[in-house]
PDB file of N, CA and C in Angstrom:
ATOM      1  N   MET A  88      79.504  81.079 110.621  1.00 34.00           N
ATOM      2  CA  MET A  88      80.096  82.341 111.029  1.00 34.00           C
ATOM      3  C   MET A  88      79.091  83.481 110.904  1.00 34.00           C
ATOM      4  N   ALA A  89      78.063  83.313 110.145  1.00 36.00           N
ATOM      5  CA  ALA A  89      77.066  84.360 109.978  1.00 36.00           C
ATOM      6  C   ALA A  89      76.333  84.642 111.289  1.00 36.00           C
ATOM      7  N   LEU A  90      76.289  83.646 112.180  1.00 43.00           N
ATOM      8  CA  LEU A  90      75.603  83.828 113.446  1.00 43.00           C
ATOM      9  C   LEU A  90      76.404  84.676 114.422  1.00 43.00           C
ATOM     10  N   LEU A  91      77.692  84.808 114.170  1.00 65.00           N
ATOM     11  CA  LEU A  91      78.528  85.580 115.067  1.00 65.00           C
ATOM     12  C   LEU A  91      78.289  87.066 114.846  1.00 65.00           C
ATOM     13  N   SER A  92      77.888  87.734 115.902  1.00 79.00           N
ATOM     14  CA  SER A  92      77.616  89.155 115.801  1.00 79.00           C
ATOM     15  C   SER A  92      78.163  89.833 117.046  1.00 79.00           C
ATOM     16  N   LEU A  93      77.898  91.110 117.140  1.00 84.00           N
ATOM     17  CA  LEU A  93      78.379  91.856 118.298  1.00 84.00           C
ATOM     18  C   LEU A  93      77.807  91.335 119.610  1.00 84.00           C
ATOM     19  N   GLU A  94      76.658  90.645 119.552  1.00 85.00           N
ATOM     20  CA  GLU A  94      76.107  90.087 120.790  1.00 85.00           C
ATOM     21  C   GLU A  94      77.061  89.058 121.388  1.00 85.00           C
ATOM     22  N   ALA A  95      77.834  88.383 120.525  1.00 86.00           N
ATOM     23  CA  ALA A  95      78.778  87.374 121.007  1.00 86.00           C
ATOM     24  C   ALA A  95      79.836  88.014 121.903  1.00 86.00           C
ATOM     25  N   ILE A  96      80.345  89.176 121.507  1.00 88.00           N
ATOM     26  CA  ILE A  96      81.374  89.846 122.320  1.00 88.00           C
ATOM     27  C   ILE A  96      80.732  90.500 123.539  1.00 88.00           C
ATOM     28  N   ALA A  97      79.536  91.037 123.371  1.00 87.00           N
ATOM     29  CA  ALA A  97      78.858  91.698 124.489  1.00 87.00           C
ATOM     30  C   ALA A  97      78.501  90.700 125.593  1.00 87.00           C
ATOM     31  N   GLY A  98      78.119  89.479 125.197  1.00 87.00           N
ATOM     32  CA  GLY A  98      77.699  88.486 126.171  1.00 87.00           C
ATOM     33  C   GLY A  98      78.773  87.511 126.604  1.00 87.00           C
ATOM     34  N   ALA A  99      79.975  87.683 126.122  1.00 89.00           N
ATOM     35  CA  ALA A  99      81.049  86.744 126.449  1.00 89.00           C
ATOM     36  C   ALA A  99      81.456  86.861 127.914  1.00 89.00           C
ATOM     37  N   ARG A 100      81.728  85.713 128.539  1.00 90.00           N
ATOM     38  CA  ARG A 100      82.183  85.734 129.932  1.00 90.00           C
ATOM     39  C   ARG A 100      83.600  86.299 130.020  1.00 90.00           C
ATOM     40  N   LYS A 101      84.432  85.903 129.066  1.00 94.00           N
ATOM     41  CA  LYS A 101      85.806  86.407 129.040  1.00 94.00           C
ATOM     42  C   LYS A 101      86.108  86.906 127.642  1.00 94.00           C
ATOM     43  N   LYS A 102      86.768  88.055 127.573  1.00 95.00           N
ATOM     44  CA  LYS A 102      87.114  88.634 126.279  1.00 95.00           C
ATOM     45  C   LYS A 102      88.366  89.480 126.421  1.00 95.00           C
ATOM     46  N   THR A 103      88.976  89.751 125.299  1.00 96.00           N
ATOM     47  CA  THR A 103      90.071  90.706 125.282  1.00 96.00           C
ATOM     48  C   THR A 103      89.566  91.927 124.535  1.00 96.00           C
ATOM     49  N   VAL A 104      89.993  93.092 124.977  1.00 95.00           N
ATOM     50  CA  VAL A 104      89.607  94.338 124.338  1.00 95.00           C
ATOM     51  C   VAL A 104      90.887  95.099 124.030  1.00 95.00           C
ATOM     52  N   GLY A 105      91.050  95.454 122.766  1.00 95.00           N
ATOM     53  CA  GLY A 105      92.262  96.153 122.355  1.00 95.00           C
ATOM     54  C   GLY A 105      93.165  95.242 121.561  1.00 95.00           C
ATOM     55  N   SER A 106      93.956  95.856 120.712  1.00 96.00           N
ATOM     56  CA  SER A 106      94.749  95.087 119.758  1.00 96.00           C
ATOM     57  C   SER A 106      95.884  94.284 120.385  1.00 96.00           C
ATOM     58  N   ARG A 107      96.567  94.836 121.371  1.00 96.00           N
ATOM     59  CA  ARG A 107      97.679  94.088 121.978  1.00 96.00           C
ATOM     60  C   ARG A 107      97.188  92.825 122.669  1.00 96.00           C
ATOM     61  N   GLN A 108      96.143  92.982 123.488  1.00 97.00           N
ATOM     62  CA  GLN A 108      95.613  91.830 124.216  1.00 97.00           C
ATOM     63  C   GLN A 108      95.000  90.805 123.264  1.00 97.00           C
ATOM     64  N   THR A 109      94.353  91.296 122.221  1.00 97.00           N
ATOM     65  CA  THR A 109      93.737  90.396 121.244  1.00 97.00           C
ATOM     66  C   THR A 109      94.811  89.590 120.520  1.00 97.00           C
ATOM     67  N   LEU A 110      95.878  90.254 120.098  1.00 97.00           N
ATOM     68  CA  LEU A 110      96.969  89.561 119.407  1.00 97.00           C
ATOM     69  C   LEU A 110      97.601  88.504 120.314  1.00 97.00           C
ATOM     70  N   LYS A 111      97.802  88.832 121.576  1.00 97.00           N
ATOM     71  CA  LYS A 111      98.363  87.856 122.532  1.00 97.00           C
ATOM     72  C   LYS A 111      97.446  86.641 122.674  1.00 97.00           C
ATOM     73  N   ALA A 112      96.133  86.898 122.769  1.00 97.00           N
ATOM     74  CA  ALA A 112      95.176  85.799 122.917  1.00 97.00           C
ATOM     75  C   ALA A 112      95.186  84.892 121.691  1.00 97.00           C
ATOM     76  N   ILE A 113      95.304  85.479 120.499  1.00 97.00           N
ATOM     77  CA  ILE A 113      95.376  84.676 119.260  1.00 97.00           C
ATOM     78  C   ILE A 113      96.634  83.819 119.284  1.00 97.00           C
ATOM     79  N   GLN A 114      97.764  84.434 119.611  1.00 96.00           N
ATOM     80  CA  GLN A 114      99.038  83.716 119.604  1.00 96.00           C
ATOM     81  C   GLN A 114      99.073  82.591 120.636  1.00 96.00           C
ATOM     82  N   LYS A 115      98.372  82.776 121.746  1.00 96.00           N
ATOM     83  CA  LYS A 115      98.324  81.737 122.787  1.00 96.00           C
ATOM     84  C   LYS A 115      97.261  80.677 122.499  1.00 96.00           C
ATOM     85  N   GLY A 116      96.464  80.896 121.433  1.00 96.00           N
ATOM     86  CA  GLY A 116      95.423  79.945 121.084  1.00 96.00           C
ATOM     87  C   GLY A 116      94.174  80.072 121.936  1.00 96.00           C
ATOM     88  N   GLN A 117      93.997  81.213 122.608  1.00 96.00           N
ATOM     89  CA  GLN A 117      92.853  81.406 123.499  1.00 96.00           C
ATOM     90  C   GLN A 117      91.657  82.046 122.801  1.00 96.00           C
ATOM     91  N   ALA A 118      91.890  82.735 121.688  1.00 96.00           N
ATOM     92  CA  ALA A 118      90.804  83.455 121.014  1.00 96.00           C
ATOM     93  C   ALA A 118      89.895  82.476 120.268  1.00 96.00           C
ATOM     94  N   ARG A 119      88.594  82.538 120.566  1.00 95.00           N
ATOM     95  CA  ARG A 119      87.613  81.691 119.878  1.00 95.00           C
ATOM     96  C   ARG A 119      87.134  82.364 118.592  1.00 95.00           C
ATOM     97  N   VAL A 120      86.926  83.680 118.675  1.00 95.00           N
ATOM     98  CA  VAL A 120      86.510  84.474 117.518  1.00 95.00           C
ATOM     99  C   VAL A 120      87.031  85.892 117.737  1.00 95.00           C
ATOM    100  N   VAL A 121      87.470  86.519 116.658  1.00 96.00           N
ATOM    101  CA  VAL A 121      88.061  87.856 116.743  1.00 96.00           C
ATOM    102  C   VAL A 121      87.204  88.853 115.970  1.00 96.00           C
ATOM    103  N   PHE A 122      87.000  90.001 116.562  1.00 96.00           N
ATOM    104  CA  PHE A 122      86.245  91.092 115.937  1.00 96.00           C
ATOM    105  C   PHE A 122      87.212  92.201 115.560  1.00 96.00           C
ATOM    106  N   VAL A 123      87.109  92.680 114.320  1.00 97.00           N
ATOM    107  CA  VAL A 123      87.991  93.742 113.827  1.00 97.00           C
ATOM    108  C   VAL A 123      87.123  94.842 113.224  1.00 97.00           C
ATOM    109  N   ALA A 124      87.433  96.091 113.576  1.00 96.00           N
ATOM    110  CA  ALA A 124      86.683  97.232 113.038  1.00 96.00           C
ATOM    111  C   ALA A 124      87.201  97.600 111.653  1.00 96.00           C
ATOM    112  N   ARG A 125      86.276  97.788 110.713  1.00 96.00           N
ATOM    113  CA  ARG A 125      86.649  98.136 109.337  1.00 96.00           C
ATOM    114  C   ARG A 125      87.332  99.494 109.233  1.00 96.00           C
ATOM    115  N   ASP A 126      86.960 100.418 110.119  1.00 97.00           N
ATOM    116  CA  ASP A 126      87.516 101.767 110.017  1.00 97.00           C
ATOM    117  C   ASP A 126      88.794 101.961 110.835  1.00 97.00           C
ATOM    118  N   ALA A 127      89.330 100.874 111.384  1.00 97.00           N
ATOM    119  CA  ALA A 127      90.578 100.964 112.151  1.00 97.00           C
ATOM    120  C   ALA A 127      91.774 101.049 111.194  1.00 97.00           C
ATOM    121  N   ASP A 128      92.865 101.571 111.706  1.00 96.00           N
ATOM    122  CA  ASP A 128      94.100 101.702 110.927  1.00 96.00           C
ATOM    123  C   ASP A 128      94.610 100.306 110.541  1.00 96.00           C
ATOM    124  N   PRO A 129      94.843 100.063 109.248  1.00 96.00           N
ATOM    125  CA  PRO A 129      95.336  98.741 108.816  1.00 96.00           C
ATOM    126  C   PRO A 129      96.655  98.334 109.478  1.00 96.00           C
ATOM    127  N   ARG A 130      97.467  99.298 109.875  1.00 97.00           N
ATOM    128  CA  ARG A 130      98.723  98.960 110.563  1.00 97.00           C
ATOM    129  C   ARG A 130      98.440  98.295 111.905  1.00 97.00           C
ATOM    130  N   VAL A 131      97.290  98.591 112.473  1.00 96.00           N
ATOM    131  CA  VAL A 131      96.892  98.004 113.752  1.00 96.00           C
ATOM    132  C   VAL A 131      96.213  96.648 113.534  1.00 96.00           C
ATOM    133  N   THR A 132      95.326  96.584 112.556  1.00 97.00           N
ATOM    134  CA  THR A 132      94.520  95.374 112.382  1.00 97.00           C
ATOM    135  C   THR A 132      95.180  94.285 111.542  1.00 97.00           C
ATOM    136  N   GLU A 133      96.073  94.654 110.638  1.00 97.00           N
ATOM    137  CA  GLU A 133      96.678  93.662 109.740  1.00 97.00           C
ATOM    138  C   GLU A 133      97.407  92.539 110.486  1.00 97.00           C
ATOM    139  N   PRO A 134      98.235  92.845 111.502  1.00 97.00           N
ATOM    140  CA  PRO A 134      98.893  91.743 112.243  1.00 97.00           C
ATOM    141  C   PRO A 134      97.889  90.797 112.908  1.00 97.00           C
ATOM    142  N   ILE A 135      96.760  91.342 113.345  1.00 98.00           N
ATOM    143  CA  ILE A 135      95.725  90.532 113.983  1.00 98.00           C
ATOM    144  C   ILE A 135      95.068  89.617 112.950  1.00 98.00           C
ATOM    145  N   ILE A 136      94.750  90.178 111.787  1.00 97.00           N
ATOM    146  CA  ILE A 136      94.137  89.392 110.711  1.00 97.00           C
ATOM    147  C   ILE A 136      95.088  88.288 110.257  1.00 97.00           C
ATOM    148  N   GLN A 137      96.366  88.615 110.113  1.00 98.00           N
ATOM    149  CA  GLN A 137      97.374  87.615 109.703  1.00 98.00           C
ATOM    150  C   GLN A 137      97.468  86.484 110.733  1.00 98.00           C
ATOM    151  N   ALA A 138      97.484  86.853 112.013  1.00 98.00           N
ATOM    152  CA  ALA A 138      97.576  85.838 113.076  1.00 98.00           C
ATOM    153  C   ALA A 138      96.341  84.938 113.074  1.00 98.00           C
ATOM    154  N   CYS A 139      95.179  85.527 112.833  1.00 97.00           N
ATOM    155  CA  CYS A 139      93.935  84.731 112.767  1.00 97.00           C
ATOM    156  C   CYS A 139      93.990  83.749 111.612  1.00 97.00           C
ATOM    157  N   ARG A 140      94.431  84.215 110.463  1.00 97.00           N
ATOM    158  CA  ARG A 140      94.525  83.332 109.290  1.00 97.00           C
ATOM    159  C   ARG A 140      95.511  82.204 109.545  1.00 97.00           C
ATOM    160  N   ALA A 141      96.628  82.502 110.178  1.00 97.00           N
ATOM    161  CA  ALA A 141      97.652  81.491 110.453  1.00 97.00           C
ATOM    162  C   ALA A 141      97.129  80.412 111.405  1.00 97.00           C
ATOM    163  N   ARG A 142      96.281  80.805 112.349  1.00 96.00           N
ATOM    164  CA  ARG A 142      95.768  79.861 113.345  1.00 96.00           C
ATOM    165  C   ARG A 142      94.388  79.318 113.006  1.00 96.00           C
ATOM    166  N   GLY A 143      93.755  79.878 111.972  1.00 96.00           N
ATOM    167  CA  GLY A 143      92.414  79.436 111.604  1.00 96.00           C
ATOM    168  C   GLY A 143      91.335  79.975 112.536  1.00 96.00           C
ATOM    169  N   THR A 144      91.604  81.106 113.159  1.00 96.00           N
ATOM    170  CA  THR A 144      90.631  81.725 114.068  1.00 96.00           C
ATOM    171  C   THR A 144      89.626  82.535 113.257  1.00 96.00           C
ATOM    172  N   PRO A 145      88.330  82.355 113.487  1.00 95.00           N
ATOM    173  CA  PRO A 145      87.323  83.114 112.734  1.00 95.00           C
ATOM    174  C   PRO A 145      87.433  84.624 112.998  1.00 95.00           C
ATOM    175  N   ILE A 146      87.229  85.408 111.948  1.00 95.00           N
ATOM    176  CA  ILE A 146      87.274  86.863 112.036  1.00 95.00           C
ATOM    177  C   ILE A 146      85.898  87.404 111.664  1.00 95.00           C
ATOM    178  N   VAL A 147      85.410  88.345 112.461  1.00 95.00           N
ATOM    179  CA  VAL A 147      84.156  89.027 112.159  1.00 95.00           C
ATOM    180  C   VAL A 147      84.479  90.503 111.993  1.00 95.00           C
ATOM    181  N   GLU A 148      84.118  91.068 110.832  1.00 94.00           N
ATOM    182  CA  GLU A 148      84.341  92.491 110.615  1.00 94.00           C
ATOM    183  C   GLU A 148      83.158  93.278 111.145  1.00 94.00           C
ATOM    184  N   VAL A 149      83.456  94.355 111.838  1.00 94.00           N
ATOM    185  CA  VAL A 149      82.455  95.240 112.411  1.00 94.00           C
ATOM    186  C   VAL A 149      82.576  96.580 111.694  1.00 94.00           C
ATOM    187  N   ASP A 150      81.458  97.270 111.505  1.00 94.00           N
ATOM    188  CA  ASP A 150      81.469  98.524 110.753  1.00 94.00           C
ATOM    189  C   ASP A 150      82.387  99.584 111.328  1.00 94.00           C
ATOM    190  N   SER A 151      82.341  99.789 112.635  1.00 95.00           N
ATOM    191  CA  SER A 151      83.125 100.898 113.184  1.00 95.00           C
ATOM    192  C   SER A 151      83.761 100.558 114.529  1.00 95.00           C
ATOM    193  N   MET A 152      84.823 101.305 114.833  1.00 96.00           N
ATOM    194  CA  MET A 152      85.509 101.159 116.112  1.00 96.00           C
ATOM    195  C   MET A 152      84.588 101.574 117.261  1.00 96.00           C
ATOM    196  N   ARG A 153      83.757 102.576 117.020  1.00 96.00           N
ATOM    197  CA  ARG A 153      82.815 103.036 118.046  1.00 96.00           C
ATOM    198  C   ARG A 153      81.830 101.919 118.403  1.00 96.00           C
ATOM    199  N   GLU A 154      81.302 101.260 117.365  1.00 94.00           N
ATOM    200  CA  GLU A 154      80.345 100.169 117.552  1.00 94.00           C
ATOM    201  C   GLU A 154      80.987  99.017 118.342  1.00 94.00           C
ATOM    202  N   LEU A 155      82.224  98.681 118.005  1.00 95.00           N
ATOM    203  CA  LEU A 155      82.922  97.591 118.687  1.00 95.00           C
ATOM    204  C   LEU A 155      83.215  97.966 120.138  1.00 95.00           C
ATOM    205  N   GLY A 156      83.646  99.188 120.358  1.00 95.00           N
ATOM    206  CA  GLY A 156      83.898  99.644 121.728  1.00 95.00           C
ATOM    207  C   GLY A 156      82.653  99.559 122.584  1.00 95.00           C
ATOM    208  N   ARG A 157      81.534 100.003 122.029  1.00 94.00           N
ATOM    209  CA  ARG A 157      80.259  99.949 122.747  1.00 94.00           C
ATOM    210  C   ARG A 157      79.877  98.512 123.091  1.00 94.00           C
ATOM    211  N   ALA A 158      80.041  97.607 122.115  1.00 93.00           N
ATOM    212  CA  ALA A 158      79.698  96.199 122.338  1.00 93.00           C
ATOM    213  C   ALA A 158      80.576  95.578 123.426  1.00 93.00           C
ATOM    214  N   CYS A 159      81.797  96.091 123.551  1.00 93.00           N
ATOM    215  CA  CYS A 159      82.719  95.580 124.576  1.00 93.00           C
ATOM    216  C   CYS A 159      82.467  96.214 125.941  1.00 93.00           C
ATOM    217  N   GLY A 160      81.558  97.177 125.980  1.00 93.00           N
ATOM    218  CA  GLY A 160      81.228  97.815 127.242  1.00 93.00           C
ATOM    219  C   GLY A 160      82.191  98.914 127.649  1.00 93.00           C
ATOM    220  N   ILE A 161      82.892  99.497 126.683  1.00 93.00           N
ATOM    221  CA  ILE A 161      83.806 100.597 126.985  1.00 93.00           C
ATOM    222  C   ILE A 161      83.322 101.854 126.267  1.00 93.00           C
ATOM    223  N   VAL A 162      83.736 103.010 126.761  1.00 93.00           N
ATOM    224  CA  VAL A 162      83.260 104.265 126.183  1.00 93.00           C
ATOM    225  C   VAL A 162      84.212 104.849 125.146  1.00 93.00           C
ATOM    226  N   VAL A 163      85.283 104.136 124.839  1.00 95.00           N
ATOM    227  CA  VAL A 163      86.216 104.581 123.802  1.00 95.00           C
ATOM    228  C   VAL A 163      86.143 103.638 122.605  1.00 95.00           C
ATOM    229  N   ASN A 164      86.671 104.087 121.487  1.00 96.00           N
ATOM    230  CA  ASN A 164      86.688 103.255 120.287  1.00 96.00           C
ATOM    231  C   ASN A 164      87.619 102.069 120.475  1.00 96.00           C
ATOM    232  N   CYS A 165      87.351 101.006 119.732  1.00 96.00           N
ATOM    233  CA  CYS A 165      88.130  99.773 119.869  1.00 96.00           C
ATOM    234  C   CYS A 165      88.394  99.198 118.480  1.00 96.00           C
ATOM    235  N   ALA A 166      89.660  98.960 118.126  1.00 97.00           N
ATOM    236  CA  ALA A 166      90.014  98.440 116.812  1.00 97.00           C
ATOM    237  C   ALA A 166      89.767  96.951 116.706  1.00 97.00           C
ATOM    238  N   SER A 167      90.001  96.215 117.808  1.00 97.00           N
ATOM    239  CA  SER A 167      89.797  94.773 117.775  1.00 97.00           C
ATOM    240  C   SER A 167      89.514  94.234 119.172  1.00 97.00           C
ATOM    241  N   ALA A 168      88.857  93.079 119.177  1.00 97.00           N
ATOM    242  CA  ALA A 168      88.516  92.398 120.425  1.00 97.00           C
ATOM    243  C   ALA A 168      88.345  90.918 120.105  1.00 97.00           C
ATOM    244  N   ALA A 169      88.399  90.089 121.136  1.00 96.00           N
ATOM    245  CA  ALA A 169      88.235  88.657 120.927  1.00 96.00           C
ATOM    246  C   ALA A 169      87.427  88.041 122.063  1.00 96.00           C
ATOM    247  N   VAL A 170      86.648  87.029 121.725  1.00 95.00           N
ATOM    248  CA  VAL A 170      85.978  86.219 122.733  1.00 95.00           C
ATOM    249  C   VAL A 170      86.959  85.107 123.087  1.00 95.00           C
ATOM    250  N   THR A 171      87.299  85.006 124.373  1.00 94.00           N
ATOM    251  CA  THR A 171      88.198  83.939 124.800  1.00 94.00           C
ATOM    252  C   THR A 171      87.432  82.834 125.514  1.00 94.00           C
ATOM    253  N   GLU A 172      86.243  83.165 126.021  1.00 81.00           N
ATOM    254  CA  GLU A 172      85.386  82.162 126.659  1.00 81.00           C
ATOM    255  C   GLU A 172      83.947  82.630 126.502  1.00 81.00           C
ATOM    256  N   GLU A 173      83.090  81.760 125.986  1.00 68.00           N
ATOM    257  CA  GLU A 173      81.706  82.167 125.716  1.00 68.00           C
ATOM    258  C   GLU A 173      80.827  82.120 126.936  1.00 68.00           C
TER     259      GLU A 173
END
């Protein structure tokens, strides 16, 4: 898991961006790895973390929502994202 970094989300062919889409992908078993921003509101990220733990999906913590948004190729902050296809 140490090899998983923001480059994984930036270079992914398919990904989800945003907490609702990420949670859906986890629940459907499509998420390969999930990225969560440390500075995001726990009310937003906690359900995602719980779903990952329940399904055994790897979680990578990112320092900031701004950093995650940038890695996803968007100009707004992002609390969570997932790689669905590498």
